[in-house]
Short mmCIF file of C-alpha atoms and ligand atoms in Angstrom, two decimals:
data_model
loop_
_atom_site.label_atom_id
_atom_site.label_comp_id
_atom_site.label_asym_id
_atom_site.label_seq_id
_atom_site.Cartn_x
_atom_site.Cartn_y
_atom_site.Cartn_z
CA MET A 1 13.67 15.43 -16.10
CA GLU A 2 15.47 12.73 -18.41
CA PHE A 3 17.74 14.29 -21.25
CA ARG A 4 18.79 10.96 -22.96
CA LEU A 5 17.49 10.54 -26.27
CA SER A 6 15.62 7.41 -27.09
CA ASP A 7 16.71 4.52 -29.71
CA THR A 8 14.25 6.20 -32.09
CA GLN A 9 15.24 9.77 -31.69
CA ARG A 10 18.91 8.65 -31.89
CA ALA A 11 18.12 6.69 -35.35
CA LEU A 12 16.30 9.80 -36.78
CA VAL A 13 18.92 12.33 -35.36
CA GLY A 14 21.76 9.69 -36.94
CA SER A 15 20.23 9.81 -40.24
CA VAL A 16 20.07 13.16 -40.78
CA ARG A 17 23.36 13.84 -39.33
CA GLU A 18 24.73 11.22 -41.75
CA LEU A 19 23.28 13.25 -44.83
CA ALA A 20 23.89 16.81 -43.36
CA GLN A 21 27.71 16.07 -42.58
CA GLY A 22 28.20 13.90 -45.79
CA LYS A 23 26.51 15.83 -48.21
CA PHE A 24 25.09 19.38 -47.33
CA ARG A 25 28.54 20.41 -45.19
CA GLN A 26 30.34 20.41 -48.71
CA ARG A 27 27.37 22.05 -50.68
CA GLY A 28 27.03 25.01 -47.88
CA LEU A 29 28.53 27.91 -49.65
CA ARG A 30 26.53 27.16 -53.03
CA TRP A 31 23.28 28.75 -51.13
CA MET A 32 24.82 31.54 -49.90
CA ASP A 33 24.12 33.77 -52.81
CA GLY A 34 20.30 33.00 -52.14
CA THR A 35 19.95 29.97 -54.24
CA PHE A 36 17.19 27.65 -52.70
CA PRO A 37 18.88 24.37 -51.61
CA TRP A 38 16.63 22.30 -53.85
CA GLU A 39 19.00 19.34 -53.92
CA ASN A 40 19.07 18.95 -50.21
CA ILE A 41 15.38 19.76 -50.02
CA ARG A 42 14.91 16.73 -52.18
CA GLU A 43 17.18 14.39 -50.02
CA LEU A 44 15.61 15.29 -46.87
CA ALA A 45 12.31 14.62 -48.54
CA SER A 46 13.13 11.50 -49.05
CA LEU A 47 14.19 10.74 -45.69
CA GLY A 48 10.65 11.72 -44.66
CA VAL A 49 11.82 14.71 -42.46
CA LEU A 50 9.94 17.43 -44.56
CA GLY A 51 6.46 15.91 -43.08
CA MET A 52 7.85 16.24 -39.57
CA SER A 53 4.68 18.36 -38.90
CA VAL A 54 2.05 16.71 -41.09
CA PRO A 55 -0.13 14.18 -39.66
CA GLU A 56 0.54 10.93 -40.44
CA GLU A 57 -2.98 10.56 -42.54
CA TYR A 58 -1.64 12.82 -45.02
CA GLY A 59 1.78 10.90 -45.35
CA GLY A 60 3.81 13.04 -42.86
CA MET A 61 5.56 11.68 -39.67
CA GLY A 62 3.58 13.64 -37.12
CA LEU A 63 6.33 14.17 -34.97
CA PRO A 64 6.43 16.31 -31.55
CA VAL A 65 8.29 19.74 -31.26
CA PHE A 66 11.12 17.94 -29.50
CA GLU A 67 12.01 15.66 -32.31
CA THR A 68 11.66 18.46 -34.92
CA ALA A 69 14.02 20.59 -33.34
CA LEU A 70 16.55 17.92 -32.83
CA VAL A 71 16.25 17.44 -36.76
CA LEU A 72 16.63 21.34 -37.22
CA GLU A 73 19.72 21.55 -34.97
CA GLU A 74 21.26 18.89 -36.90
CA ILE A 75 20.75 20.78 -40.13
CA ALA A 76 21.68 24.19 -39.06
CA LYS A 77 25.17 22.75 -37.81
CA VAL A 78 26.15 22.64 -41.32
CA CYS A 79 23.79 24.47 -43.55
CA TYR A 80 21.72 27.39 -42.16
CA PRO A 81 19.61 28.07 -45.33
CA THR A 82 18.56 24.31 -45.80
CA ALA A 83 17.77 24.33 -42.20
CA MET A 84 15.50 27.75 -42.96
CA ALA A 85 13.96 25.89 -45.92
CA VAL A 86 13.04 22.92 -43.54
CA LEU A 87 11.56 25.31 -41.01
CA GLY A 88 9.19 26.38 -43.72
CA GLU A 89 7.81 22.92 -43.98
CA ALA A 90 7.80 22.07 -40.33
CA GLY A 91 6.70 25.47 -39.08
CA VAL A 92 3.72 27.17 -37.88
CA GLN A 93 2.32 27.08 -41.58
CA THR A 94 2.17 23.73 -41.76
CA ARG A 95 0.38 23.42 -38.29
CA VAL A 96 -2.16 26.18 -39.67
CA ILE A 97 -3.16 24.17 -42.87
CA ALA A 98 -3.32 20.93 -41.02
CA LYS A 99 -5.48 22.30 -38.11
CA TYR A 100 -7.60 24.69 -39.94
CA ALA A 101 -7.80 24.20 -43.69
CA PRO A 102 -10.56 22.19 -44.86
CA GLU A 103 -10.38 18.61 -45.71
CA SER A 104 -10.04 19.49 -49.81
CA ILE A 105 -6.90 21.69 -49.36
CA ARG A 106 -5.44 19.49 -46.41
CA SER A 107 -5.27 16.33 -48.51
CA ARG A 108 -4.15 17.98 -51.76
CA ILE A 109 -1.61 20.17 -50.02
CA LEU A 110 -0.12 18.48 -47.09
CA PRO A 111 1.51 15.42 -49.16
CA GLN A 112 3.10 17.75 -51.55
CA VAL A 113 4.64 19.43 -48.42
CA CYS A 114 6.19 16.32 -47.18
CA SER A 115 7.62 15.53 -50.96
CA GLY A 116 8.87 19.12 -51.14
CA ASP A 117 6.86 19.60 -54.24
CA CYS A 118 4.81 22.57 -52.26
CA ILE A 119 7.00 25.13 -50.46
CA LEU A 120 4.96 27.18 -47.67
CA SER A 121 5.65 30.65 -47.10
CA ILE A 122 4.11 32.52 -44.22
CA CYS A 123 3.36 36.37 -44.57
CA MET A 124 2.78 38.18 -41.66
CA THR A 125 5.28 41.21 -41.50
CA GLU A 126 4.28 44.40 -43.26
CA PRO A 127 6.47 47.16 -44.23
CA HIS A 128 5.50 49.43 -41.43
CA ALA A 129 4.38 46.72 -38.66
CA GLY A 130 6.32 43.70 -37.44
CA THR A 131 5.98 42.47 -33.90
CA ASP A 132 3.21 45.07 -34.11
CA VAL A 133 0.30 42.48 -35.55
CA ALA A 134 -2.70 45.11 -34.41
CA ASN A 135 -1.60 47.50 -36.83
CA TYR A 136 -1.30 45.26 -40.06
CA ARG A 137 -2.83 46.85 -42.95
CA THR A 138 -3.20 43.88 -45.17
CA ASN A 139 -7.33 43.41 -45.75
CA ALA A 140 -9.43 40.49 -47.11
CA VAL A 141 -12.86 41.05 -48.05
CA ILE A 142 -15.42 38.52 -48.01
CA LYS A 143 -17.72 38.86 -51.33
CA GLY A 144 -20.27 35.98 -51.34
CA ASP A 145 -17.85 32.97 -52.00
CA ARG A 146 -15.07 34.75 -52.67
CA VAL A 147 -12.33 36.39 -50.61
CA VAL A 148 -10.40 39.35 -52.11
CA VAL A 149 -7.12 40.33 -50.42
CA ASN A 150 -5.23 43.68 -50.74
CA GLY A 151 -1.84 44.59 -49.10
CA ALA A 152 1.92 44.34 -49.19
CA LYS A 153 3.94 41.85 -46.85
CA THR A 154 7.87 42.06 -46.40
CA LEU A 155 11.09 40.08 -44.91
CA ILE A 156 9.03 36.93 -46.44
CA SER A 157 11.23 33.79 -46.77
CA ARG A 158 10.77 31.65 -49.70
CA ALA A 159 8.09 33.69 -51.57
CA GLU A 160 10.01 32.79 -55.02
CA GLU A 161 9.46 29.12 -54.45
CA ALA A 162 6.44 28.82 -52.30
CA GLY A 163 3.33 27.17 -53.95
CA MET A 164 1.24 28.40 -51.11
CA PHE A 165 0.99 31.80 -49.03
CA VAL A 166 -0.07 31.47 -45.60
CA VAL A 167 -1.44 35.07 -45.26
CA PHE A 168 -2.14 37.02 -41.98
CA THR A 169 -4.62 39.66 -42.85
CA ARG A 170 -7.15 41.58 -41.08
CA ILE A 171 -10.69 40.50 -42.24
CA ASP A 172 -13.61 42.87 -43.30
CA GLY A 173 -11.24 45.93 -41.89
CA ARG A 174 -12.14 44.76 -38.35
CA PRO A 175 -9.50 46.89 -36.26
CA GLY A 176 -6.89 45.96 -33.74
CA ARG A 177 -5.78 42.36 -32.95
CA GLU A 178 -8.99 40.93 -32.86
CA GLY A 179 -9.63 41.60 -36.75
CA ILE A 180 -6.72 39.24 -37.97
CA GLY A 181 -7.65 35.95 -39.33
CA CYS A 182 -5.78 33.92 -42.22
CA VAL A 183 -6.04 33.37 -45.96
CA LEU A 184 -4.29 30.75 -47.77
CA VAL A 185 -3.19 32.11 -51.32
CA GLU A 186 -1.75 29.82 -54.13
CA ARG A 187 1.33 30.59 -56.44
CA GLY A 188 -0.32 32.06 -59.71
CA THR A 189 -3.24 33.72 -58.16
CA PRO A 190 -3.42 36.80 -60.18
CA GLY A 191 -2.47 39.99 -58.23
CA LEU A 192 0.14 38.02 -56.14
CA GLU A 193 3.46 39.39 -57.03
CA VAL A 194 7.06 39.20 -55.60
CA THR A 195 8.01 43.06 -55.82
CA GLY A 196 11.47 42.76 -53.94
CA THR A 197 14.31 40.79 -52.63
CA TYR A 198 16.45 41.57 -49.85
CA HIS A 199 19.76 39.29 -49.53
CA THR A 200 20.58 38.51 -45.82
CA MET A 201 23.74 37.64 -44.30
CA GLY A 202 22.87 33.90 -43.52
CA GLY A 203 22.53 33.55 -47.27
CA GLU A 204 18.86 33.42 -47.62
CA ASN A 205 16.69 36.22 -49.82
CA LEU A 206 13.61 37.77 -48.13
CA HIS A 207 10.90 39.37 -50.32
CA GLU A 208 8.24 41.71 -50.64
CA VAL A 209 4.98 40.39 -51.68
CA GLN A 210 2.02 42.33 -53.18
CA PHE A 211 -1.58 41.10 -53.26
CA ARG A 212 -3.70 43.52 -55.30
CA ASP A 213 -7.01 42.24 -55.31
CA CYS A 214 -6.27 38.79 -55.14
CA GLU A 215 -9.33 36.65 -55.18
CA VAL A 216 -9.52 33.09 -53.85
CA PRO A 217 -12.16 30.69 -52.61
CA LEU A 218 -13.98 31.33 -49.47
CA GLU A 219 -12.66 28.03 -48.22
CA ASN A 220 -9.29 29.36 -48.30
CA LEU A 221 -10.31 31.75 -45.33
CA VAL A 222 -8.94 29.38 -42.65
CA LEU A 223 -8.70 31.59 -39.90
CA ARG A 224 -11.72 34.37 -39.33
CA GLU A 225 -11.33 37.19 -37.41
CA ASP A 226 -10.27 36.57 -33.91
CA GLY A 227 -8.61 33.48 -35.14
CA PHE A 228 -5.04 35.17 -34.25
CA LYS A 229 -5.67 34.75 -30.55
CA ARG A 230 -6.10 30.92 -30.79
CA LEU A 231 -3.09 30.77 -32.87
CA LEU A 232 -0.74 32.40 -30.40
CA SER A 233 -0.27 28.83 -28.57
CA ALA A 234 0.85 27.38 -32.02
CA PHE A 235 3.62 30.19 -32.25
CA ASN A 236 5.32 28.89 -29.17
CA THR A 237 6.04 26.12 -31.18
CA GLN A 238 7.90 28.52 -33.71
CA ARG A 239 9.61 29.66 -30.51
CA CYS A 240 11.00 26.67 -30.14
CA LEU A 241 12.01 25.60 -33.83
CA ASN A 242 13.70 29.16 -34.50
CA PRO A 243 16.35 28.66 -31.59
CA SER A 244 17.10 25.01 -32.51
CA ILE A 245 18.62 26.61 -35.61
CA SER A 246 20.69 29.17 -33.47
CA LEU A 247 21.65 26.17 -31.39
CA GLY A 248 22.86 24.32 -34.25
CA LEU A 249 24.68 27.14 -35.77
CA ALA A 250 26.41 27.74 -32.65
CA GLU A 251 27.69 23.88 -32.43
CA GLY A 252 28.59 24.03 -35.89
CA ALA A 253 31.16 27.02 -35.52
CA PHE A 254 32.21 25.57 -32.13
CA ASP A 255 33.20 22.32 -34.00
CA GLU A 256 34.95 24.30 -36.85
CA THR A 257 36.88 26.22 -34.13
CA LEU A 258 38.01 22.88 -32.51
CA ARG A 259 39.16 21.67 -35.94
CA TYR A 260 41.04 25.08 -36.30
CA VAL A 261 42.72 25.24 -32.98
CA ARG A 262 44.07 21.58 -32.92
CA ASP A 263 45.39 21.98 -36.70
CA ARG A 264 46.70 25.41 -36.57
CA THR A 265 50.21 25.72 -34.78
CA ILE A 266 52.10 28.79 -33.90
CA PHE A 267 55.54 29.30 -31.74
CA GLY A 268 55.51 25.33 -32.12
CA LYS A 269 52.25 23.90 -30.68
CA PRO A 270 48.74 24.10 -31.85
CA ILE A 271 46.50 27.24 -30.94
CA GLY A 272 44.45 25.07 -28.67
CA GLU A 273 47.19 24.43 -26.25
CA PHE A 274 47.58 28.23 -25.42
CA GLN A 275 45.61 29.02 -22.51
CA GLY A 276 43.77 32.11 -23.72
CA ALA A 277 42.27 29.81 -26.60
CA ARG A 278 41.20 27.24 -24.08
CA TRP A 279 39.33 29.87 -21.88
CA LYS A 280 37.51 30.99 -24.99
CA LEU A 281 36.48 27.49 -25.66
CA ALA A 282 35.34 26.79 -22.51
CA ASP A 283 32.92 30.07 -22.56
CA MET A 284 31.55 28.89 -25.77
CA TYR A 285 31.16 25.50 -24.88
CA LYS A 286 29.15 26.53 -21.54
CA ASP A 287 26.98 29.02 -23.66
CA ILE A 288 25.90 26.18 -26.08
CA GLU A 289 25.29 23.74 -23.04
CA ALA A 290 23.34 26.10 -21.11
CA ALA A 291 21.11 27.10 -24.52
CA ARG A 292 20.71 23.42 -24.91
CA GLY A 293 19.26 22.87 -21.64
CA LEU A 294 16.94 25.57 -21.79
CA LEU A 295 15.52 24.69 -25.34
CA TYR A 296 15.18 20.78 -24.77
CA ARG A 297 13.47 21.65 -21.34
CA ALA A 298 10.98 23.93 -23.26
CA CYS A 299 10.31 21.46 -25.92
CA MET A 300 9.51 18.85 -23.74
CA THR A 301 6.86 20.83 -22.29
CA ALA A 302 5.07 20.50 -25.33
CA ASP A 303 1.37 18.95 -25.19
CA PRO A 304 1.11 20.06 -28.15
CA PHE A 305 2.44 23.36 -27.64
CA PRO A 306 5.11 24.35 -25.45
CA ASP A 307 5.39 26.37 -22.16
CA PRO A 308 5.13 29.96 -23.45
CA PHE A 309 7.60 31.50 -20.63
CA LEU A 310 9.88 28.66 -21.25
CA ALA A 311 9.69 29.20 -25.19
CA ALA A 312 10.58 32.65 -25.24
CA THR A 313 13.20 32.29 -22.79
CA ALA A 314 14.87 29.85 -24.86
CA LYS A 315 14.47 31.62 -28.25
CA VAL A 316 16.06 34.53 -26.80
CA PHE A 317 18.90 33.10 -25.13
CA CYS A 318 19.70 30.55 -27.92
CA ASN A 319 19.69 33.45 -30.33
CA GLU A 320 22.27 35.47 -28.48
CA MET A 321 24.12 32.79 -27.49
CA ALA A 322 24.46 31.96 -31.41
CA ILE A 323 25.48 35.51 -31.90
CA ARG A 324 28.17 35.21 -28.92
CA VAL A 325 29.65 31.97 -30.15
CA THR A 326 30.02 32.60 -33.93
CA ASN A 327 31.51 35.83 -33.02
CA GLU A 328 34.32 34.19 -30.75
CA ALA A 329 34.56 31.29 -33.32
C1 FAD B 1 16.23 35.62 -41.84
C2 FAD B 1 14.55 36.43 -41.34
C3 FAD B 1 13.47 35.52 -42.06
C4 FAD B 1 11.93 36.12 -41.70
N1 FAD B 1 11.10 35.63 -42.47
C5 FAD B 1 9.96 35.90 -42.41
C6 FAD B 1 8.85 35.03 -42.96
O1 FAD B 1 9.16 34.24 -43.46
N2 FAD B 1 7.40 35.93 -42.65
C7 FAD B 1 7.27 37.08 -41.93
O2 FAD B 1 6.09 37.45 -41.97
N3 FAD B 1 8.08 37.59 -41.46
C8 FAD B 1 9.54 37.26 -41.49
N4 FAD B 1 10.67 38.01 -41.09
C9 FAD B 1 10.42 39.25 -40.00
C10 FAD B 1 10.47 38.82 -38.81
O3 FAD B 1 9.38 37.99 -38.47
C11 FAD B 1 10.25 40.35 -38.31
O4 FAD B 1 11.42 40.99 -38.63
C12 FAD B 1 9.74 40.59 -36.79
O5 FAD B 1 8.11 40.38 -37.12
C13 FAD B 1 10.05 41.62 -36.31
O6 FAD B 1 9.25 43.02 -37.38
P1 FAD B 1 10.44 43.86 -37.65
O7 FAD B 1 11.42 43.73 -37.86
O8 FAD B 1 9.43 45.13 -38.14
O9 FAD B 1 10.68 44.85 -35.92
P2 FAD B 1 9.77 45.12 -34.58
O10 FAD B 1 9.54 44.08 -34.15
O11 FAD B 1 8.36 45.74 -35.43
O12 FAD B 1 10.41 46.20 -34.05
C14 FAD B 1 10.54 47.59 -34.93
C15 FAD B 1 11.36 48.48 -33.91
O13 FAD B 1 10.56 48.37 -32.51
C16 FAD B 1 11.24 48.08 -31.61
N5 FAD B 1 10.60 47.56 -30.61
C17 FAD B 1 9.81 46.07 -30.85
N6 FAD B 1 9.03 45.70 -30.09
C18 FAD B 1 9.05 46.79 -28.97
C19 FAD B 1 8.41 46.97 -27.42
N7 FAD B 1 7.77 45.99 -27.05
N8 FAD B 1 8.84 48.04 -27.07
C20 FAD B 1 9.61 48.98 -27.31
N9 FAD B 1 10.41 48.97 -28.73
C21 FAD B 1 9.91 47.50 -29.69
C22 FAD B 1 12.14 47.29 -32.02
O14 FAD B 1 13.35 47.32 -31.21
C23 FAD B 1 12.87 48.02 -33.43
O15 FAD B 1 13.46 48.79 -33.35
C24 FAD B 1 11.93 37.51 -41.05
C25 FAD B 1 12.98 37.98 -40.64
C26 FAD B 1 14.17 37.58 -40.68
C27 FAD B 1 15.43 38.27 -40.00
#
């Protein structure tokens, strides 16, 4: 297996790195209060990277999982809220629209995803059920050519900015995991309301979203009941993109640590010349490179979706590694 980047991959990473290191790094603290990083998003849109997961016929780049992970890693090195915002445009919600929405929705929404004019929000988690999908209570009832959604979602990213909510919901009250499908709800639909905001340590705001008799056209029902099972393989992509942000975070923390131990002197020499500090740095480096190996290997199995075991392993390892490395930093 070859881990060397191709010239095209290097060029892509290089242009994102230049923007991130040149501009995003200085602006990093601006978004820590939950402010959405619109300025960064517009600049990334002009590079084309918001359309990484959008097929080329809708103005996107249609990139494989590996390239998408490399871009997110680069952004996360300097700005976690921006990386999370880009994940919103490059994540599973875009793939759901690209694969399952009717042409009328695809051709209207996907070009706006590329330009950053339509931010996407994915609504899965409910107040009483996160991982436990089989117990979701949100329900969508089909009434002729309309679908009426009722329920509450929580811990939802980008709900204040989203133009489109990709909502995983029970269809016609059918019980269990098999009863879960997906409905697209656009901002401005009567009955859709953002009712709560939780500020997170990472800077990003998460929200509670209510759907009260939210009525949308039947074409917005993009996955009928039992559709969720088909979607599970697409979630393995998310299991590679999420840890790419953790990898970037750890690398960013490591870079800052190196700068500090070289600059800060004590007892007449830089901290980095003491063996105790060097051992820590060696452990951090080892952890980062082990995570990179797992993640890149998982990404490279994607055809189009990554191997589920490698993707899950990479996700757990990278996320836990990022906690260890940032704590040490
Ligand atoms: C930064 C951030 C952004 C997020 N953005 C979104 C978003 O945009 N959209 C969205 O829908 N959600 C989002 N979430 C929510 C996230 O997806 C949920 O946290 C996740 O689904 C887990 O749900 P939960 O927190 O309810 O915990 P759960 O996974 O439901 O766990 C609840 C409890 O059960 C335990 N548990 C879980 N599984 C098992 C098991 N198999 N056996 C025994 N015990 C178990 C857990 O340890 C925990 O104590 C976000 C979360 C974060 C932190």
